[in-house]
XYZ file of C-alpha atoms in Angstrom:
669
model
C 76.002 122.525 112.015
C 74.066 125.688 111.154
C 76.369 128.755 110.897
C 74.164 130.909 113.148
C 74.229 128.234 115.864
C 78.012 127.968 115.648
C 78.387 131.761 115.881
C 76.165 131.896 118.963
C 78.315 129.246 120.702
C 81.593 130.884 119.701
C 80.442 134.332 120.907
C 78.934 132.902 124.130
C 75.557 134.449 123.224
C 73.290 132.390 125.496
C 70.117 134.320 124.594
C 70.612 133.857 120.864
C 71.452 130.186 121.385
C 68.253 129.571 123.391
C 66.138 131.411 120.801
C 67.535 129.240 117.998
C 66.846 126.067 119.984
C 63.281 127.185 120.813
C 62.619 127.893 117.136
C 64.014 124.510 116.115
C 64.504 121.762 118.725
C 66.569 119.763 116.220
C 69.360 122.328 116.332
C 70.404 121.007 119.733
C 71.292 117.689 118.107
C 73.373 119.202 115.308
C 77.085 118.323 115.033
C 80.102 119.663 113.179
C 80.894 118.011 109.864
C 84.599 117.302 110.287
C 84.837 116.087 113.907
C 81.190 115.339 114.773
C 81.371 117.584 117.856
C 78.137 118.399 119.687
C 77.172 121.869 120.904
C 78.376 120.819 124.388
C 81.811 119.861 123.025
C 82.119 123.299 121.406
C 80.915 125.209 124.467
C 83.502 123.450 126.663
C 86.241 123.988 124.076
C 85.550 127.742 124.008
C 85.354 127.815 127.828
C 81.831 129.269 128.064
C 80.564 128.091 131.465
C 77.116 129.718 131.253
C 76.436 128.103 127.912
C 77.556 124.725 129.285
C 75.019 125.013 132.127
C 72.263 125.904 129.683
C 73.024 122.972 127.367
C 73.234 120.460 130.243
C 69.926 121.744 131.595
C 68.248 121.403 128.182
C 69.710 117.983 127.346
C 71.430 116.062 130.223
C 72.068 112.993 128.054
C 74.463 115.039 125.923
C 77.048 114.635 128.711
C 77.781 111.105 127.442
C 77.728 112.011 123.716
C 80.846 111.059 121.729
C 82.438 112.730 118.734
C 84.345 111.067 115.895
C 87.347 110.373 118.174
C 85.026 108.949 120.851
C 85.801 111.914 123.109
C 82.985 112.773 125.506
C 82.474 116.330 126.813
C 84.300 115.118 129.938
C 87.384 114.341 127.828
C 87.155 117.825 126.354
C 86.937 119.357 129.835
C 90.066 117.428 130.912
C 91.863 118.544 127.767
C 91.102 122.182 128.685
C 91.959 121.652 132.344
C 88.544 122.915 133.483
C 87.849 121.089 136.750
C 84.638 123.033 137.453
C 83.042 121.972 134.167
C 84.288 118.403 134.527
C 82.763 117.763 137.936
C 79.507 119.465 136.961
C 79.283 117.000 134.048
C 80.140 114.048 136.299
C 77.396 115.095 138.728
C 74.919 114.753 135.874
C 76.322 111.462 134.508
C 78.862 109.686 136.800
C 79.236 106.795 134.321
C 80.987 109.110 131.848
C 84.122 108.907 133.980
C 84.685 105.294 132.872
C 84.615 105.924 129.130
C 87.739 105.637 126.986
C 88.273 107.499 123.738
C 89.552 106.089 120.450
C 93.157 106.250 121.743
C 92.116 104.253 124.825
C 92.642 107.258 127.068
C 90.669 107.779 130.243
C 89.936 111.155 131.802
C 92.987 110.737 134.034
C 95.213 109.924 131.058
C 94.080 113.050 129.210
C 94.690 115.256 132.243
C 98.155 113.746 132.783
C 99.137 114.081 129.121
C 98.410 117.824 129.281
C 100.135 118.342 132.629
C 97.151 119.423 134.742
C 98.407 118.410 138.189
C 95.473 119.774 140.236
C 92.950 118.132 137.943
C 94.859 114.841 138.103
C 94.783 114.958 141.919
C 91.011 115.436 141.852
C 90.531 112.575 139.389
C 92.628 110.256 141.555
C 89.917 110.546 144.200
C 87.443 108.781 141.889
C 87.501 105.007 142.600
C 86.305 104.066 139.108
C 89.262 105.861 137.469
C 91.727 104.259 139.877
C 90.301 100.848 139.012
C 90.734 101.567 135.295
C 94.396 102.282 135.914
C 94.833 99.159 138.030
C 93.168 96.944 135.427
C 95.327 98.363 132.653
C 92.349 99.027 130.387
C 93.623 102.383 129.204
C 96.914 103.834 128.114
C 99.029 104.290 131.239
C 98.864 107.818 132.595
C 102.436 107.395 133.860
C 103.646 106.664 130.315
C 101.969 109.838 129.059
C 103.314 112.034 131.854
C 106.840 110.686 131.323
C 106.559 111.191 127.559
C 105.350 114.782 127.830
C 107.786 115.653 130.624
C 105.636 116.431 133.674
C 107.731 115.436 136.730
C 105.155 116.663 139.276
C 102.513 114.342 137.857
C 104.992 111.445 137.777
C 105.771 112.023 141.460
C 102.043 112.094 142.220
C 101.220 108.904 140.315
C 104.160 106.668 141.176
C 103.444 106.204 144.913
C 99.845 105.286 144.100
C 100.668 103.030 141.117
C 104.249 101.737 141.692
C 103.751 98.790 139.330
C 103.233 101.167 136.366
C 106.967 101.917 136.333
C 107.642 98.455 134.879
C 104.486 98.032 132.813
C 105.346 97.988 129.075
C 103.034 99.381 126.445
C 102.316 97.721 123.086
C 105.822 98.694 121.877
C 107.454 97.254 124.992
C 108.396 100.718 126.263
C 108.264 101.514 129.955
C 107.827 105.078 131.294
C 111.614 105.223 131.680
C 112.010 104.478 127.952
C 109.828 107.480 127.148
C 111.615 109.764 129.605
C 114.986 108.851 128.078
C 113.710 109.195 124.516
C 112.533 112.757 125.167
C 115.522 113.706 127.336
C 113.685 114.341 130.621
C 116.509 114.021 133.152
C 114.435 114.891 136.238
C 111.837 112.205 135.475
C 114.624 109.729 134.761
C 116.198 110.496 138.125
C 112.916 109.954 139.963
C 112.084 106.684 138.166
C 115.565 105.270 138.798
C 115.395 106.268 142.460
C 112.107 104.426 142.760
C 113.245 101.174 141.090
C 116.622 100.613 139.418
C 115.549 97.329 137.816
C 113.582 99.229 135.136
C 116.936 100.314 133.696
C 117.527 96.728 132.511
C 114.182 96.385 130.741
C 114.227 95.908 126.941
C 111.576 97.149 124.534
C 110.391 95.294 121.423
C 113.302 96.675 119.395
C 115.872 95.277 121.819
C 116.856 98.584 123.469
C 117.074 99.522 127.124
C 116.260 103.072 128.319
C 119.987 103.830 128.455
C 120.387 102.837 124.802
C 117.714 105.370 123.836
C 119.370 108.076 125.935
C 122.699 107.453 124.193
C 121.023 107.665 120.767
C 119.852 111.221 121.476
C 123.084 112.164 123.281
C 121.637 113.419 126.575
C 124.661 113.502 128.898
C 122.669 114.494 132.058
C 120.603 111.324 131.668
C 123.775 109.271 131.210
C 125.062 110.725 134.466
C 121.879 109.644 136.244
C 122.291 106.072 134.993
C 125.932 106.110 136.026
C 125.139 107.130 139.588
C 122.029 104.987 140.117
C 122.190 102.041 137.672
C 125.765 101.624 136.461
C 125.168 97.952 135.592
C 122.932 99.062 132.712
C 126.054 100.154 130.832
C 126.916 96.480 130.320
C 123.674 95.733 128.460
C 123.989 94.950 124.744
C 121.463 95.526 121.991
C 120.036 92.743 119.837
C 122.934 93.323 117.409
C 125.496 92.988 120.190
C 126.169 96.734 120.289
C 127.468 98.471 123.391
C 126.533 102.009 124.381
C 129.748 103.146 122.684
C 128.639 101.574 119.405
C 125.344 103.465 119.627
C 127.044 106.789 120.371
C 129.249 106.393 117.293
C 126.429 105.066 115.109
C 124.151 108.018 115.889
C 126.926 110.675 115.778
C 126.532 111.688 119.419
C 130.002 113.088 120.054
C 129.298 114.587 123.485
C 127.806 111.309 124.699
C 130.737 109.377 123.254
C 133.290 111.573 125.008
C 131.462 111.123 128.306
C 131.306 107.356 127.850
C 134.875 106.877 126.665
C 136.304 108.830 129.603
C 134.315 106.989 132.237
C 135.988 104.194 134.139
C 132.844 102.025 134.233
C 132.658 101.443 130.467
C 136.158 102.364 129.270
C 136.983 98.661 129.131
C 134.270 98.191 126.492
C 136.293 100.140 123.929
C 137.373 96.984 122.116
C 134.096 95.066 122.282
C 132.666 93.989 118.941
C 129.080 93.702 117.769
C 127.556 90.629 116.111
C 129.246 91.623 112.841
C 132.642 91.881 114.506
C 132.812 95.675 114.252
C 134.536 97.574 117.016
C 133.743 101.233 117.614
C 136.827 102.129 115.552
C 135.465 100.115 112.611
C 132.146 101.907 112.984
C 133.662 105.385 113.289
C 135.689 104.907 110.103
C 132.771 103.352 108.216
C 130.368 106.174 109.166
C 133.068 108.810 108.432
C 133.088 110.089 112.005
C 136.750 111.009 111.757
C 136.723 113.177 114.888
C 135.653 110.186 116.965
C 138.182 107.928 115.241
C 141.007 110.372 115.957
C 139.947 110.600 119.602
C 139.982 106.805 119.883
C 143.471 106.567 118.434
C 144.981 109.463 120.379
C 143.227 109.241 123.751
C 142.313 105.582 124.265
C 143.913 102.155 124.027
C 141.685 100.890 121.253
C 142.979 98.014 119.134
C 143.771 99.529 115.753
C 144.296 96.128 114.110
C 141.087 94.419 115.243
C 139.318 92.594 112.401
C 135.579 92.214 111.921
C 133.689 89.225 110.532
C 134.694 90.267 107.007
C 138.298 90.161 108.253
C 138.675 93.896 107.664
C 140.701 96.230 109.832
C 139.928 99.915 110.237
C 142.596 100.659 107.629
C 140.875 98.313 105.152
C 137.549 100.098 105.677
C 139.174 103.516 105.312
C 140.597 102.393 101.976
C 137.034 101.823 100.712
C 135.536 105.194 101.679
C 135.611 108.277 99.493
C 139.018 109.879 99.339
C 139.286 113.255 101.086
C 141.689 115.339 103.097
C 140.228 114.096 106.379
C 140.458 110.457 105.318
C 144.099 110.875 104.325
C 144.848 112.545 107.650
C 143.171 109.681 109.509
C 145.056 107.155 107.389
C 148.358 108.728 108.385
C 147.285 108.700 112.040
C 146.296 105.024 111.855
C 149.564 104.017 110.221
C 151.464 106.016 112.816
C 149.621 104.087 115.540
C 150.706 100.777 114.009
C 147.588 99.992 111.999
C 147.885 97.482 109.174
C 145.713 96.029 106.465
C 144.258 92.585 106.962
C 146.383 90.994 104.263
C 149.549 92.341 105.913
C 148.474 90.994 109.313
C 147.828 87.522 107.867
C 151.158 87.500 106.056
C 152.960 88.597 109.211
C 151.203 85.939 111.288
C 152.211 83.152 108.895
C 155.782 84.411 108.849
C 155.957 84.644 112.645
C 154.387 81.241 113.225
C 156.932 79.673 110.873
C 159.774 81.124 112.920
C 158.855 79.402 116.198
C 161.707 77.277 117.384
C 161.256 73.521 117.339
C 163.090 73.064 120.608
C 161.021 73.024 123.773
C 161.571 76.394 125.420
C 161.044 77.082 129.105
C 157.444 77.618 130.009
C 157.863 81.336 130.699
C 159.639 81.891 127.374
C 156.944 80.045 125.426
C 154.234 82.032 127.201
C 155.886 85.361 126.377
C 156.355 84.317 122.758
C 152.741 83.314 122.380
C 151.542 86.530 123.989
C 153.639 88.527 121.549
C 151.834 86.851 118.672
C 148.440 87.003 120.403
C 147.977 83.233 120.022
C 145.351 82.970 122.728
C 142.891 80.129 122.948
C 139.426 81.700 123.419
C 138.081 78.503 125.007
C 140.887 78.136 127.534
C 138.737 79.087 130.520
C 135.390 77.610 129.471
C 134.141 74.383 128.070
C 131.569 74.271 125.259
C 129.005 72.784 127.573
C 129.173 75.460 130.243
C 130.299 78.745 128.696
C 127.656 81.379 128.185
C 127.262 83.479 125.061
C 128.389 86.495 127.015
C 131.586 84.682 127.989
C 132.310 83.826 124.402
C 131.629 87.421 123.430
C 134.160 88.763 125.891
C 136.800 86.209 124.926
C 136.441 86.857 121.235
C 136.429 90.621 121.620
C 139.599 90.632 123.669
C 141.498 88.495 121.158
C 140.275 89.873 117.856
C 143.486 91.703 116.992
C 146.854 89.966 116.885
C 148.862 93.172 116.688
C 147.290 95.534 119.228
C 148.797 96.743 122.496
C 147.420 95.312 125.715
C 144.459 97.067 127.302
C 142.887 96.993 130.718
C 140.986 93.821 131.463
C 137.359 93.738 130.370
C 134.619 93.598 132.955
C 133.470 90.209 134.040
C 132.001 88.390 131.026
C 128.842 87.770 132.994
C 128.260 91.524 133.066
C 127.847 91.715 129.283
C 124.166 91.018 128.738
C 122.224 90.398 125.558
C 118.456 90.909 125.300
C 116.872 87.590 126.198
C 114.706 87.636 123.083
C 117.690 87.934 120.769
C 120.414 85.985 122.591
C 123.000 84.698 120.047
C 123.405 80.968 119.861
C 126.472 79.081 120.945
C 127.046 78.065 117.341
C 127.218 81.739 116.285
C 129.914 82.459 118.840
C 131.832 79.302 117.977
C 131.877 80.297 114.309
C 133.041 83.798 115.177
C 135.701 82.425 117.508
C 137.013 80.077 114.828
C 137.186 82.929 112.361
C 138.966 85.371 114.673
C 141.392 82.906 116.240
C 142.885 81.696 112.953
C 146.536 82.522 112.657
C 148.429 81.047 109.772
C 145.749 78.423 109.103
C 145.266 77.424 112.759
C 141.824 76.965 114.234
C 140.603 76.688 117.806
C 141.301 72.962 117.745
C 145.064 73.709 117.625
C 145.487 74.272 121.365
C 148.728 75.885 122.428
C 150.898 73.441 124.280
C 154.620 72.702 124.431
C 154.011 69.649 122.265
C 152.482 71.359 119.278
C 154.854 74.308 119.593
C 157.781 71.952 119.402
C 156.605 69.782 116.488
C 154.312 70.252 113.504
C 152.154 67.551 112.074
C 153.462 66.302 108.684
C 150.149 67.203 107.050
C 150.417 70.765 108.379
C 153.944 71.118 107.003
C 152.740 69.813 103.658
C 149.840 72.270 103.538
C 152.117 75.182 104.397
C 154.432 74.133 101.607
C 151.533 74.113 99.157
C 150.108 77.456 100.306
C 153.313 79.468 99.917
C 153.737 78.917 96.127
C 150.029 79.562 95.675
C 150.276 82.882 97.549
C 153.312 83.839 95.509
C 151.488 82.929 92.299
C 148.470 85.008 93.246
C 150.682 87.942 94.161
C 152.386 87.640 90.792
C 149.051 87.674 88.963
C 147.978 90.709 90.978
C 151.115 92.517 89.892
C 150.326 91.603 86.279
C 146.784 92.906 86.763
C 148.022 96.209 88.189
C 150.469 96.563 85.317
C 147.666 95.845 82.835
C 145.563 98.612 84.389
C 148.421 101.067 83.973
C 148.931 99.941 80.364
C 145.214 100.424 79.696
C 145.442 103.966 81.091
C 148.417 104.722 78.847
C 146.621 103.224 75.844
C 143.514 105.333 76.430
C 145.695 108.436 76.650
C 147.460 107.570 73.398
C 144.208 106.817 71.555
C 142.683 110.081 72.782
C 145.696 112.009 71.461
C 145.427 110.263 68.078
C 141.695 111.020 67.841
C 142.346 114.672 68.697
C 145.063 114.848 66.021
C 142.929 113.252 63.291
C 139.776 115.243 64.043
C 141.744 118.492 64.282
C 143.243 117.909 60.828
C 139.874 116.955 59.342
C 138.297 120.112 60.782
C 140.952 122.381 59.267
C 140.832 120.606 55.868
C 137.132 119.732 55.407
C 135.986 117.156 52.837
C 135.225 118.613 49.399
C 137.730 121.425 49.825
C 137.172 125.195 50.172
C 136.543 128.045 47.768
C 139.860 129.462 46.487
C 138.569 132.882 45.429
C 135.549 135.108 45.453
C 133.414 136.239 48.392
C 133.259 132.631 49.729
C 137.029 132.264 49.764
C 138.132 129.811 52.489
C 134.598 128.520 53.060
C 133.712 124.832 52.663
C 132.310 124.069 49.254
C 129.948 121.358 50.555
C 129.046 123.319 53.691
C 125.340 123.557 52.861
C 124.768 119.796 52.519
C 123.299 117.651 55.299
C 126.194 115.190 55.133
C 128.703 118.001 55.741
C 126.729 119.271 58.737
C 126.737 115.760 60.228
C 130.485 115.589 59.589
C 131.202 118.935 61.232
C 129.124 118.174 64.318
C 130.519 114.642 64.846
C 134.093 115.759 64.199
C 133.927 118.583 66.749
C 132.329 116.363 69.414
C 135.026 113.695 68.927
C 137.767 116.349 69.104
C 136.673 117.920 72.375
C 135.827 114.609 74.074
C 139.314 113.303 73.293
C 140.897 116.531 74.548
C 138.906 116.206 77.790
C 140.155 112.628 78.230
C 143.767 113.738 77.822
C 143.366 116.601 80.303
C 141.753 114.359 82.939
C 144.305 111.553 82.631
C 147.331 113.857 82.856
C 145.838 115.934 85.706
C 144.783 113.177 88.128
C 147.264 110.710 89.618
C 145.396 107.977 91.515
C 147.359 105.947 94.046
C 144.521 103.625 95.080
C 143.226 100.827 92.913
C 139.578 101.790 93.381
C 140.198 105.410 92.352
C 142.270 104.271 89.397
C 139.478 101.946 88.250
C 136.889 104.736 88.489
C 138.982 107.121 86.376
C 139.817 104.368 83.895
C 136.172 103.320 83.485
C 135.047 106.906 82.869
C 137.843 107.659 80.404
C 137.284 104.321 78.639
C 133.592 105.043 78.082
C 134.422 108.576 76.926
C 136.980 107.137 74.502
C 134.313 104.852 73.031
C 132.089 107.881 72.561
C 134.875 109.805 70.822
C 135.647 106.842 68.543
C 131.964 106.521 67.641
C 131.691 110.197 66.688
C 134.959 110.003 64.738
C 133.625 107.008 62.780
C 130.386 108.905 62.131
C 132.311 111.927 60.849
C 134.354 109.667 58.557
C 131.239 108.101 57.023
C 129.697 111.556 56.588
C 132.880 112.904 54.971
C 132.978 109.959 52.560
C 129.328 110.634 51.752
C 130.247 114.241 50.919
C 133.015 113.398 48.471
C 131.343 110.359 46.863
C 130.042 111.152 43.337
C 126.277 110.890 42.789
C 126.438 109.077 39.448
C 124.219 106.278 38.265
C 125.420 102.895 39.462
C 127.406 104.340 42.402
C 124.556 104.485 44.916
C 125.311 100.965 46.119
C 128.749 102.124 47.271
C 127.217 104.619 49.682
C 124.883 101.995 51.110
C 127.734 99.487 51.407
C 129.925 102.047 53.178
C 127.225 102.779 55.721
C 126.457 99.080 56.240
C 130.111 98.098 56.719
C 130.795 100.928 59.162
C 127.688 100.462 61.290
C 127.847 96.649 61.356
C 131.544 96.569 62.290
C 131.293 99.110 65.092
C 127.937 97.760 66.252
C 129.195 94.165 66.446
C 132.284 95.118 68.439
C 130.281 97.358 70.759
C 127.579 94.737 71.326
C 130.162 92.034 72.013
C 131.982 94.152 74.586
C 128.713 95.097 76.284
C 127.780 91.425 76.588
C 131.222 90.652 78.040
C 130.804 93.500 80.533
C 127.365 92.272 81.619
C 128.729 88.750 82.020
C 131.574 90.129 84.153
C 129.114 92.020 86.376
C 127.049 88.886 86.894
C 130.140 86.819 87.661
C 131.378 89.429 90.132
C 127.977 89.601 91.835
C 127.942 85.815 92.181
C 131.486 85.876 93.573
C 130.537 88.478 96.163
C 127.488 86.460 97.208
C 129.568 83.296 97.623
C 132.219 85.208 99.538
C 129.570 86.665 101.864
C 128.156 83.205 102.552
C 131.595 81.768 103.314
C 133.121 84.737 105.088
C 133.505 82.717 108.315
C 135.468 80.054 106.486
C 139.113 79.217 106.816
C 140.341 80.696 103.542
C 142.339 83.643 104.810
C 143.895 84.292 101.462
C 140.565 84.599 99.641
C 139.098 86.772 102.386
C 141.993 89.190 102.448
C 141.804 90.099 98.779
C 139.580 93.049 98.088
C 140.027 93.126 94.286
C 136.695 91.678 93.167
C 137.469 92.157 89.450
C 140.657 90.132 89.796
C 139.279 87.442 92.101
C 136.036 86.794 90.197
C 137.812 86.513 86.817
C 140.969 84.759 87.985
C 140.275 81.518 86.100
C 139.449 83.347 82.852
C 142.619 85.399 82.874
C 140.874 88.633 81.807
C 137.894 90.848 82.585
C 136.004 93.719 80.957
C 135.528 97.140 82.483
């Protein structure tokens, strides 16, 4: 567009504009380079009514002209909220009211998205725009008003288009989804009052509007759902997460406190997602220690519940980075009766072996079984009739054998999965088998007076075989722990020896020192390259070894993972110190070796022997370390694939170095 023409439009200089057009009729057809706007688009954008009248009079067909975004001048008028300009344009070209822009927005959609209530009311009187909305050819104006937070427009549109409240867009979101995402409580209240069934509608990601509200932590919206659609609190995500899981996952503490204190969903505290994680598991894993402490102190959460990896909250806490808060939470968990998974399994086997073989009265047997949490998850439902939600509730309520009783869960039928991602019966059966194992029992071992009184001979034989094997593994683990401590002591000793040797070599350099003269006390061979290599390597080896000693005597790890980290770092530093010490030795030998004819081969031999010996050992250990990493990775993959299996002993061990190299009897680090 010509600069003078643009200036005339911007300054609303009608006379200058008309003179330019009279001089050159082609100027009226000029457009901007970036957005392809016509002169009418620009005049409307700047709000110059007189110029708009002049342009429409000169070229009426320009009313239907489109720019790069397919916006007509009518779209621009709606975007500016100028009803006078809009209806003047529609008088010239009524068909422009039916055009959609590149975002599939009609004139009504644009007006609603910018919150122009009066303009929206006027547009609703146009039958062609109403038909567009009914046919669903454009982006819903109700979606846009809910997204931008214009309650007056929502109240105006909903009585005329009630079906839009449930219409999903391409992402599966309803207007209520958008209102909850942006935290518009007043729009949420109005939409729920109009139709509560929209609260149960899932989008393409498997979330209801309430799930989105919990993710952003808007408590006023949660209160609206509680008063008008409390059943929505029972809806689960595609991953089997409750609203409590989402509050913990997205660090919404205020929302979590509101949810945990409410009677409607307080019984969901011990529900588990598809991975078996309760909200306590999740709080510890995500390092939300404030939430975890609240759960332990203020609620009746099961502290010994195990997930699909058979990990308790205490097991997960043992894997996170050590800190003051984690230690405080660990003490709180232990004080609440929390145990590690391996301790729970050992206690279950011990307790199950102590059951009397005489048939006790029915009430006594029932109390005994309840004390051990030996509950059959399929007692009240057959495989042919139980729903996934029923299985979910049963499993969740029996996932921890050591936890105190809690209030009964809501009816299992109230726990709803998204229909598009409903777990299969086989998934729940596998989870039930995994969580109901106690001392090698599976769901097929129904509790009855008969099998409490007598054990099958095969079962007694298997228990007899498992006990020595557990004792043997425990013995090997003790040997492994002792070997780690010995390795730490050895590294400390070697570092001290390196520091001693390099210190002595630095004080008494090779070749000696001048005994008199101005250079008295200075190294005789100090100007040679070999001596400089010696001095540099010797000093590096000295200070690395001193650093190793300081670190090892200053840090006392009491967890295996922390001990392994310190040991790996100090071990690699020790290798570095040894390498520099060997380099300084070769350089020192080079300094003192005579340069006579026939002795050159000795220098070459010395260098070859030193480099080949150290290089071979280093290369061999590196290959062993790589092989160990690959073996450990394979072990972890196999363990992940078989984590729902019946091998409690293998699942409880968290020492991957020990487990993956058990048959070899050693491993590198």
